[in-house]
PDB file of C-alpha atoms in Angstrom:
ATOM      1  CA  GLY A   1       5.345  19.652   2.041  1.00 82.00           C
ATOM      2  CA  GLU A   2       5.012  19.502  -1.711  1.00 89.00           C
ATOM      3  CA  ASN A   3       2.273  17.377  -3.289  1.00 93.00           C
ATOM      4  CA  VAL A   4       2.349  16.414  -6.980  1.00 96.00           C
ATOM      5  CA  GLU A   5      -0.713  15.039  -8.735  1.00 97.00           C
ATOM      6  CA  GLN A   6      -0.284  13.330 -12.124  1.00 97.00           C
ATOM      7  CA  HIS A   7      -2.946  12.470 -14.726  1.00 97.00           C
ATOM      8  CA  PRO A   8      -3.857  10.236 -16.391  1.00 97.00           C
ATOM      9  CA  SER A   9      -2.557   7.113 -14.687  1.00 96.00           C
ATOM     10  CA  THR A  10      -2.747   5.187 -17.973  1.00 97.00           C
ATOM     11  CA  LEU A  11      -2.745   6.443 -21.547  1.00 98.00           C
ATOM     12  CA  SER A  12      -3.018   4.543 -24.826  1.00 98.00           C
ATOM     13  CA  VAL A  13      -2.326   6.212 -28.159  1.00 98.00           C
ATOM     14  CA  GLN A  14      -1.911   5.073 -31.742  1.00 98.00           C
ATOM     15  CA  GLU A  15       1.570   5.218 -33.182  1.00 98.00           C
ATOM     16  CA  GLY A  16       2.138   8.647 -34.718  1.00 97.00           C
ATOM     17  CA  ASP A  17      -0.385  10.412 -32.490  1.00 98.00           C
ATOM     18  CA  SER A  18       0.522  12.850 -29.721  1.00 98.00           C
ATOM     19  CA  ALA A  19       0.460  12.117 -25.996  1.00 98.00           C
ATOM     20  CA  VAL A  20      -0.008  14.635 -23.190  1.00 98.00           C
ATOM     21  CA  ILE A  21       0.575  14.004 -19.490  1.00 98.00           C
ATOM     22  CA  LYS A  22      -0.360  16.634 -16.930  1.00 98.00           C
ATOM     23  CA  CYS A  23       0.865  17.360 -13.422  1.00 98.00           C
ATOM     24  CA  THR A  24      -0.135  19.845 -10.749  1.00 98.00           C
ATOM     25  CA  TYR A  25       1.930  20.875  -7.746  1.00 97.00           C
ATOM     26  CA  SER A  26       0.950  22.465  -4.463  1.00 96.00           C
ATOM     27  CA  ASP A  27       3.972  24.509  -3.340  1.00 93.00           C
ATOM     28  CA  SER A  28       4.183  27.771  -5.250  1.00 92.00           C
ATOM     29  CA  ALA A  29       7.859  28.052  -4.237  1.00 91.00           C
ATOM     30  CA  SER A  30       8.863  24.995  -6.332  1.00 93.00           C
ATOM     31  CA  ASN A  31      11.057  26.042  -9.234  1.00 92.00           C
ATOM     32  CA  TYR A  32      12.383  22.856 -10.833  1.00 94.00           C
ATOM     33  CA  PHE A  33      10.249  20.333 -12.751  1.00 97.00           C
ATOM     34  CA  PRO A  34      11.860  17.224 -14.283  1.00 97.00           C
ATOM     35  CA  TRP A  35      10.292  14.340 -16.162  1.00 98.00           C
ATOM     36  CA  TYR A  36      11.599  10.777 -15.920  1.00 98.00           C
ATOM     37  CA  LYS A  37      10.913   7.792 -18.166  1.00 98.00           C
ATOM     38  CA  GLN A  38      11.019   4.271 -16.785  1.00 97.00           C
ATOM     39  CA  GLU A  39      10.874   1.312 -19.127  1.00 97.00           C
ATOM     40  CA  LEU A  40       9.679  -1.999 -17.725  1.00 94.00           C
ATOM     41  CA  GLY A  41      12.212  -3.422 -15.279  1.00 93.00           C
ATOM     42  CA  LYS A  42      14.652  -0.562 -15.831  1.00 95.00           C
ATOM     43  CA  ARG A  43      15.833   2.468 -13.906  1.00 97.00           C
ATOM     44  CA  PRO A  44      14.152   5.896 -14.236  1.00 97.00           C
ATOM     45  CA  GLN A  45      15.958   8.163 -16.682  1.00 97.00           C
ATOM     46  CA  LEU A  46      15.677  11.922 -17.020  1.00 97.00           C
ATOM     47  CA  ILE A  47      14.185  12.907 -20.374  1.00 98.00           C
ATOM     48  CA  ILE A  48      13.608  16.632 -19.942  1.00 97.00           C
ATOM     49  CA  ASP A  49      13.481  19.241 -17.194  1.00 96.00           C
ATOM     50  CA  ILE A  50      12.445  22.856 -16.853  1.00 95.00           C
ATOM     51  CA  ARG A  51      13.034  25.659 -14.405  1.00 93.00           C
ATOM     52  CA  SER A  52      10.348  28.111 -13.418  1.00 90.00           C
ATOM     53  CA  ASN A  53      11.956  31.016 -15.251  1.00 88.00           C
ATOM     54  CA  VAL A  54      11.133  29.251 -18.537  1.00 87.00           C
ATOM     55  CA  GLY A  55       7.620  28.637 -19.851  1.00 91.00           C
ATOM     56  CA  GLU A  56       8.396  25.935 -22.396  1.00 95.00           C
ATOM     57  CA  LYS A  57      11.268  23.679 -23.388  1.00 95.00           C
ATOM     58  CA  LYS A  58      11.614  21.336 -26.357  1.00 97.00           C
ATOM     59  CA  ASP A  59      13.910  18.465 -27.201  1.00 95.00           C
ATOM     60  CA  GLN A  60      13.097  16.858 -30.543  1.00 96.00           C
ATOM     61  CA  ARG A  61       9.687  15.125 -30.106  1.00 97.00           C
ATOM     62  CA  ILE A  62       9.403  15.966 -26.423  1.00 98.00           C
ATOM     63  CA  ALA A  63       8.282  19.269 -24.903  1.00 98.00           C
ATOM     64  CA  VAL A  64       7.372  20.470 -21.448  1.00 98.00           C
ATOM     65  CA  THR A  65       5.184  23.475 -20.667  1.00 97.00           C
ATOM     66  CA  LEU A  66       4.837  25.222 -17.334  1.00 97.00           C
ATOM     67  CA  ASN A  67       2.048  27.448 -16.024  1.00 95.00           C
ATOM     68  CA  LYS A  68       3.272  28.923 -12.730  1.00 94.00           C
ATOM     69  CA  THR A  69       0.049  30.779 -12.033  1.00 94.00           C
ATOM     70  CA  ALA A  70      -2.036  27.630 -12.239  1.00 95.00           C
ATOM     71  CA  LYS A  71       0.758  25.497 -10.748  1.00 96.00           C
ATOM     72  CA  HIS A  72       0.694  22.883 -13.450  1.00 96.00           C
ATOM     73  CA  PHE A  73       3.093  21.528 -16.029  1.00 97.00           C
ATOM     74  CA  SER A  74       2.692  19.091 -18.893  1.00 98.00           C
ATOM     75  CA  LEU A  75       4.724  16.680 -20.990  1.00 98.00           C
ATOM     76  CA  HIS A  76       3.969  16.552 -24.700  1.00 98.00           C
ATOM     77  CA  ILE A  77       5.241  13.754 -26.922  1.00 98.00           C
ATOM     78  CA  THR A  78       4.607  14.134 -30.648  1.00 97.00           C
ATOM     79  CA  GLU A  79       4.750  11.477 -33.366  1.00 98.00           C
ATOM     80  CA  THR A  80       4.749   8.709 -30.775  1.00 98.00           C
ATOM     81  CA  GLN A  81       6.644   5.500 -31.464  1.00 97.00           C
ATOM     82  CA  PRO A  82       6.394   2.039 -29.834  1.00 96.00           C
ATOM     83  CA  GLU A  83       9.670   2.708 -27.983  1.00 97.00           C
ATOM     84  CA  ASP A  84       7.942   5.596 -26.185  1.00 98.00           C
ATOM     85  CA  SER A  85       5.903   2.991 -24.282  1.00 98.00           C
ATOM     86  CA  ALA A  86       6.958   3.317 -20.630  1.00 98.00           C
ATOM     87  CA  VAL A  87       5.947   4.822 -17.309  1.00 97.00           C
ATOM     88  CA  TYR A  88       6.522   8.562 -17.104  1.00 98.00           C
ATOM     89  CA  PHE A  89       6.979  10.405 -13.811  1.00 98.00           C
ATOM     90  CA  CYS A  90       6.794  14.122 -13.210  1.00 98.00           C
ATOM     91  CA  ALA A  91       8.424  15.725 -10.181  1.00 97.00           C
ATOM     92  CA  ALA A  92       8.816  19.075  -8.455  1.00 96.00           C
ATOM     93  CA  SER A  93      11.490  20.571  -6.249  1.00 93.00           C
ATOM     94  CA  LEU A  94      12.787  23.849  -4.891  1.00 88.00           C
ATOM     95  CA  LEU A  95      16.348  24.579  -5.978  1.00 82.00           C
ATOM     96  CA  TYR A  96      18.055  27.252  -3.944  1.00 76.00           C
ATOM     97  CA  SER A  97      19.905  30.029  -5.695  1.00 63.00           C
ATOM     98  CA  GLY A  98      23.132  28.778  -4.130  1.00 63.00           C
ATOM     99  CA  ALA A  99      23.918  25.132  -3.432  1.00 61.00           C
ATOM    100  CA  GLY A 100      21.170  22.985  -2.030  1.00 67.00           C
ATOM    101  CA  SER A 101      17.609  21.976  -2.776  1.00 70.00           C
ATOM    102  CA  TYR A 102      14.488  20.818  -1.042  1.00 74.00           C
ATOM    103  CA  GLN A 103      13.477  17.240  -1.669  1.00 85.00           C
ATOM    104  CA  LEU A 104      12.221  16.101  -5.077  1.00 90.00           C
ATOM    105  CA  THR A 105       8.578  14.990  -4.924  1.00 93.00           C
ATOM    106  CA  PHE A 106       7.352  12.630  -7.637  1.00 96.00           C
ATOM    107  CA  GLY A 107       3.939  12.089  -9.121  1.00 96.00           C
ATOM    108  CA  LYS A 108       2.573   8.537  -9.126  1.00 96.00           C
ATOM    109  CA  GLY A 109       3.312   7.939 -12.778  1.00 97.00           C
ATOM    110  CA  THR A 110       1.552   7.528 -16.124  1.00 97.00           C
ATOM    111  CA  LYS A 111       1.776   4.278 -18.044  1.00 97.00           C
ATOM    112  CA  LEU A 112       1.920   5.181 -21.719  1.00 98.00           C
ATOM    113  CA  SER A 113       1.198   2.493 -24.296  1.00 98.00           C
ATOM    114  CA  VAL A 114       1.837   3.256 -27.967  1.00 98.00           C
ATOM    115  CA  ILE A 115      -0.116   0.908 -30.196  1.00 96.00           C
ATOM    116  CA  PRO A 116       1.578   0.081 -33.541  1.00 94.00           C
TER     117      PRO A 116
ATOM    118  CA  ASN B   1      32.476   5.266 -15.852  1.00 73.00           C
ATOM    119  CA  ALA B   2      30.194   2.682 -14.280  1.00 80.00           C
ATOM    120  CA  GLY B   3      27.736   5.419 -13.175  1.00 93.00           C
ATOM    121  CA  VAL B   4      25.638   4.468 -10.144  1.00 96.00           C
ATOM    122  CA  THR B   5      26.129   0.869  -9.008  1.00 96.00           C
ATOM    123  CA  GLN B   6      23.738  -0.866  -6.628  1.00 97.00           C
ATOM    124  CA  THR B   7      24.172  -4.236  -4.986  1.00 96.00           C
ATOM    125  CA  PRO B   8      22.549  -6.654  -4.571  1.00 97.00           C
ATOM    126  CA  LYS B   9      19.995  -6.736  -7.400  1.00 97.00           C
ATOM    127  CA  PHE B  10      17.669  -9.056  -5.489  1.00 97.00           C
ATOM    128  CA  GLN B  11      17.360  -9.891  -1.804  1.00 96.00           C
ATOM    129  CA  VAL B  12      14.953 -11.883   0.316  1.00 97.00           C
ATOM    130  CA  LEU B  13      14.904 -11.272   4.070  1.00 97.00           C
ATOM    131  CA  LYS B  14      12.973 -12.633   6.984  1.00 97.00           C
ATOM    132  CA  THR B  15      11.140 -10.255   9.286  1.00 97.00           C
ATOM    133  CA  GLY B  16      13.542  -8.848  11.872  1.00 97.00           C
ATOM    134  CA  GLN B  17      16.715  -9.420   9.880  1.00 97.00           C
ATOM    135  CA  SER B  18      19.025  -6.514   9.093  1.00 96.00           C
ATOM    136  CA  MET B  19      20.944  -5.800   5.937  1.00 96.00           C
ATOM    137  CA  THR B  20      22.721  -3.080   3.993  1.00 97.00           C
ATOM    138  CA  LEU B  21      21.977  -2.051   0.435  1.00 98.00           C
ATOM    139  CA  GLN B  22      25.101  -0.758  -1.256  1.00 98.00           C
ATOM    140  CA  CYS B  23      25.328   2.239  -3.573  1.00 98.00           C
ATOM    141  CA  ALA B  24      28.461   3.579  -5.204  1.00 97.00           C
ATOM    142  CA  GLN B  25      29.025   6.224  -7.879  1.00 96.00           C
ATOM    143  CA  ASP B  26      32.195   7.071  -9.761  1.00 94.00           C
ATOM    144  CA  MET B  27      31.113  10.421 -11.197  1.00 94.00           C
ATOM    145  CA  ASN B  28      32.271  12.545  -8.239  1.00 92.00           C
ATOM    146  CA  HIS B  29      28.683  13.533  -7.547  1.00 94.00           C
ATOM    147  CA  GLU B  30      28.041  15.404  -4.323  1.00 93.00           C
ATOM    148  CA  TYR B  31      24.322  14.642  -4.030  1.00 93.00           C
ATOM    149  CA  MET B  32      23.199  11.067  -3.354  1.00 95.00           C
ATOM    150  CA  SER B  33      19.794   9.771  -2.357  1.00 96.00           C
ATOM    151  CA  TRP B  34      17.713   6.668  -1.771  1.00 97.00           C
ATOM    152  CA  TYR B  35      14.172   6.181  -3.081  1.00 97.00           C
ATOM    153  CA  ARG B  36      11.714   3.365  -2.713  1.00 97.00           C
ATOM    154  CA  GLN B  37       9.240   2.514  -5.459  1.00 97.00           C
ATOM    155  CA  ASP B  38       5.983   0.795  -4.674  1.00 95.00           C
ATOM    156  CA  PRO B  39       3.223  -0.017  -7.196  1.00 88.00           C
ATOM    157  CA  GLY B  40       1.019   3.019  -7.786  1.00 83.00           C
ATOM    158  CA  MET B  41       3.029   5.176  -5.375  1.00 84.00           C
ATOM    159  CA  GLY B  42       5.710   6.672  -7.558  1.00 89.00           C
ATOM    160  CA  LEU B  43       9.139   7.230  -6.053  1.00 95.00           C
ATOM    161  CA  ARG B  44       9.436   8.315  -2.428  1.00 95.00           C
ATOM    162  CA  LEU B  45      12.584   9.765  -0.894  1.00 94.00           C
ATOM    163  CA  ILE B  46      14.019   7.879   2.096  1.00 95.00           C
ATOM    164  CA  HIS B  47      17.283   9.709   2.894  1.00 95.00           C
ATOM    165  CA  TYR B  48      19.671  11.952   1.040  1.00 93.00           C
ATOM    166  CA  SER B  49      23.149  13.437   1.347  1.00 93.00           C
ATOM    167  CA  VAL B  50      24.668  16.603  -0.091  1.00 91.00           C
ATOM    168  CA  GLY B  51      28.251  15.545   0.622  1.00 91.00           C
ATOM    169  CA  ALA B  52      30.498  13.357   2.736  1.00 93.00           C
ATOM    170  CA  GLY B  53      29.512  13.522   6.388  1.00 93.00           C
ATOM    171  CA  ILE B  54      26.112  15.168   5.683  1.00 92.00           C
ATOM    172  CA  THR B  55      22.813  13.257   5.611  1.00 93.00           C
ATOM    173  CA  ASP B  56      19.176  14.167   6.047  1.00 91.00           C
ATOM    174  CA  GLN B  57      15.778  12.521   6.117  1.00 92.00           C
ATOM    175  CA  GLY B  58      13.340  12.389   3.269  1.00 91.00           C
ATOM    176  CA  GLU B  59       9.646  11.595   3.159  1.00 90.00           C
ATOM    177  CA  VAL B  60       9.772   8.004   4.486  1.00 94.00           C
ATOM    178  CA  PRO B  61      12.885   7.596   6.698  1.00 95.00           C
ATOM    179  CA  ASN B  62      11.530   5.327   9.454  1.00 96.00           C
ATOM    180  CA  GLY B  63      13.254   1.948   9.666  1.00 96.00           C
ATOM    181  CA  TYR B  64      16.255   3.042   7.603  1.00 97.00           C
ATOM    182  CA  ASN B  65      19.685   4.473   8.422  1.00 97.00           C
ATOM    183  CA  VAL B  66      22.307   5.991   6.162  1.00 97.00           C
ATOM    184  CA  SER B  67      25.842   7.292   6.420  1.00 96.00           C
ATOM    185  CA  ARG B  68      28.172   9.042   3.975  1.00 96.00           C
ATOM    186  CA  SER B  69      31.796   8.564   4.926  1.00 96.00           C
ATOM    187  CA  THR B  70      33.098   9.035   1.377  1.00 96.00           C
ATOM    188  CA  THR B  71      31.904  10.918  -1.710  1.00 95.00           C
ATOM    189  CA  GLU B  72      31.511   7.652  -3.627  1.00 96.00           C
ATOM    190  CA  ASP B  73      29.460   5.485  -1.251  1.00 97.00           C
ATOM    191  CA  PHE B  74      26.014   5.876   0.296  1.00 98.00           C
ATOM    192  CA  PRO B  75      24.798   2.633   1.924  1.00 98.00           C
ATOM    193  CA  LEU B  76      21.238   2.169   3.156  1.00 98.00           C
ATOM    194  CA  ARG B  77      20.746   0.060   6.278  1.00 98.00           C
ATOM    195  CA  LEU B  78      17.563  -1.733   7.223  1.00 96.00           C
ATOM    196  CA  LEU B  79      17.738  -2.175  10.963  1.00 92.00           C
ATOM    197  CA  SER B  80      14.973  -4.742  11.505  1.00 96.00           C
ATOM    198  CA  ALA B  81      13.225  -5.644   8.268  1.00 96.00           C
ATOM    199  CA  ALA B  82       9.430  -5.592   8.110  1.00 97.00           C
ATOM    200  CA  PRO B  83       7.073  -6.805   5.335  1.00 97.00           C
ATOM    201  CA  SER B  84       6.127  -3.141   4.724  1.00 96.00           C
ATOM    202  CA  GLN B  85       9.682  -2.599   3.498  1.00 97.00           C
ATOM    203  CA  THR B  86       9.144  -4.950   0.565  1.00 97.00           C
ATOM    204  CA  SER B  87       9.844  -2.652  -2.369  1.00 97.00           C
ATOM    205  CA  VAL B  88      12.228  -1.731  -5.149  1.00 98.00           C
ATOM    206  CA  TYR B  89      14.983   0.555  -3.895  1.00 98.00           C
ATOM    207  CA  PHE B  90      16.792   3.006  -6.133  1.00 98.00           C
ATOM    208  CA  CYS B  91      19.906   4.973  -5.370  1.00 98.00           C
ATOM    209  CA  ALA B  92      20.353   8.213  -7.313  1.00 97.00           C
ATOM    210  CA  SER B  93      23.060  10.841  -7.533  1.00 96.00           C
ATOM    211  CA  SER B  94      23.601  14.205  -9.159  1.00 93.00           C
ATOM    212  CA  LEU B  95      26.410  16.629  -9.788  1.00 89.00           C
ATOM    213  CA  GLY B  96      26.449  19.479  -7.331  1.00 82.00           C
ATOM    214  CA  ARG B  97      24.528  19.662  -4.089  1.00 83.00           C
ATOM    215  CA  THR B  98      21.014  19.533  -5.521  1.00 85.00           C
ATOM    216  CA  ASN B  99      18.621  16.910  -6.864  1.00 88.00           C
ATOM    217  CA  GLU B 100      18.807  18.398 -10.348  1.00 91.00           C
ATOM    218  CA  LYS B 101      19.307  15.843 -13.158  1.00 93.00           C
ATOM    219  CA  LEU B 102      19.400  12.658 -11.076  1.00 95.00           C
ATOM    220  CA  PHE B 103      21.209   9.546 -12.315  1.00 96.00           C
ATOM    221  CA  PHE B 104      19.608   6.368 -10.991  1.00 97.00           C
ATOM    222  CA  GLY B 105      21.134   3.018 -10.223  1.00 97.00           C
ATOM    223  CA  SER B 106      19.566  -0.177 -11.572  1.00 97.00           C
ATOM    224  CA  GLY B 107      17.650  -0.879  -8.378  1.00 97.00           C
ATOM    225  CA  THR B 108      17.398  -3.551  -5.690  1.00 97.00           C
ATOM    226  CA  GLN B 109      14.291  -5.712  -5.462  1.00 97.00           C
ATOM    227  CA  LEU B 110      13.786  -6.478  -1.751  1.00 97.00           C
ATOM    228  CA  SER B 111      11.247  -8.928  -0.372  1.00 97.00           C
ATOM    229  CA  VAL B 112      10.652  -9.257   3.353  1.00 97.00           C
ATOM    230  CA  LEU B 113       8.798 -12.386   4.404  1.00 96.00           C
TER     231      LEU B 113
END
């Protein structure tokens, strides 16, 4: 099955700096890579996702990059703010061209702390 | 829309007891799933369903049963609770029959003594 490794497990940055979280996956067939943000005591929420036919995707201060050859993908947060403090999870899955998908495998999470 | 609703929010069980965690969604989502979250372990898939009458096992299915008699509801049953099942349980759903763009419920904190 798929295995997703996520690094670092904790990350502290000064407000306004950038944060980068990296993930590697084992199954070269995986083609869908979402990122979820979980604030303390809350539910995980999707913040950005990317499919393998795209190398990079941006949404305001958040971007995800994908390197299929190396089987790794990264989350980049620029101009960090205190409200970015949370646990971030990467995940990988195989979406079939029709309906259906293989199970979504999550990394173990990165606790990001943004220091004011 | 209420989204994905889970009940109860908290539950304490004794070893050997059984119970059902409820999950309901009002978004007409085909895909529903159950995850457990343990410290330092991320989210692990227990069971999932791609539509009414269809269920399948995830990564950690032992000790849990599911059924999907309607599109809206996807209950998770603990047959005989064990301390190892102490965890936070999340139900999640998505439009279509894939796990793309999951919406999570607010979670159930379960303690088994």
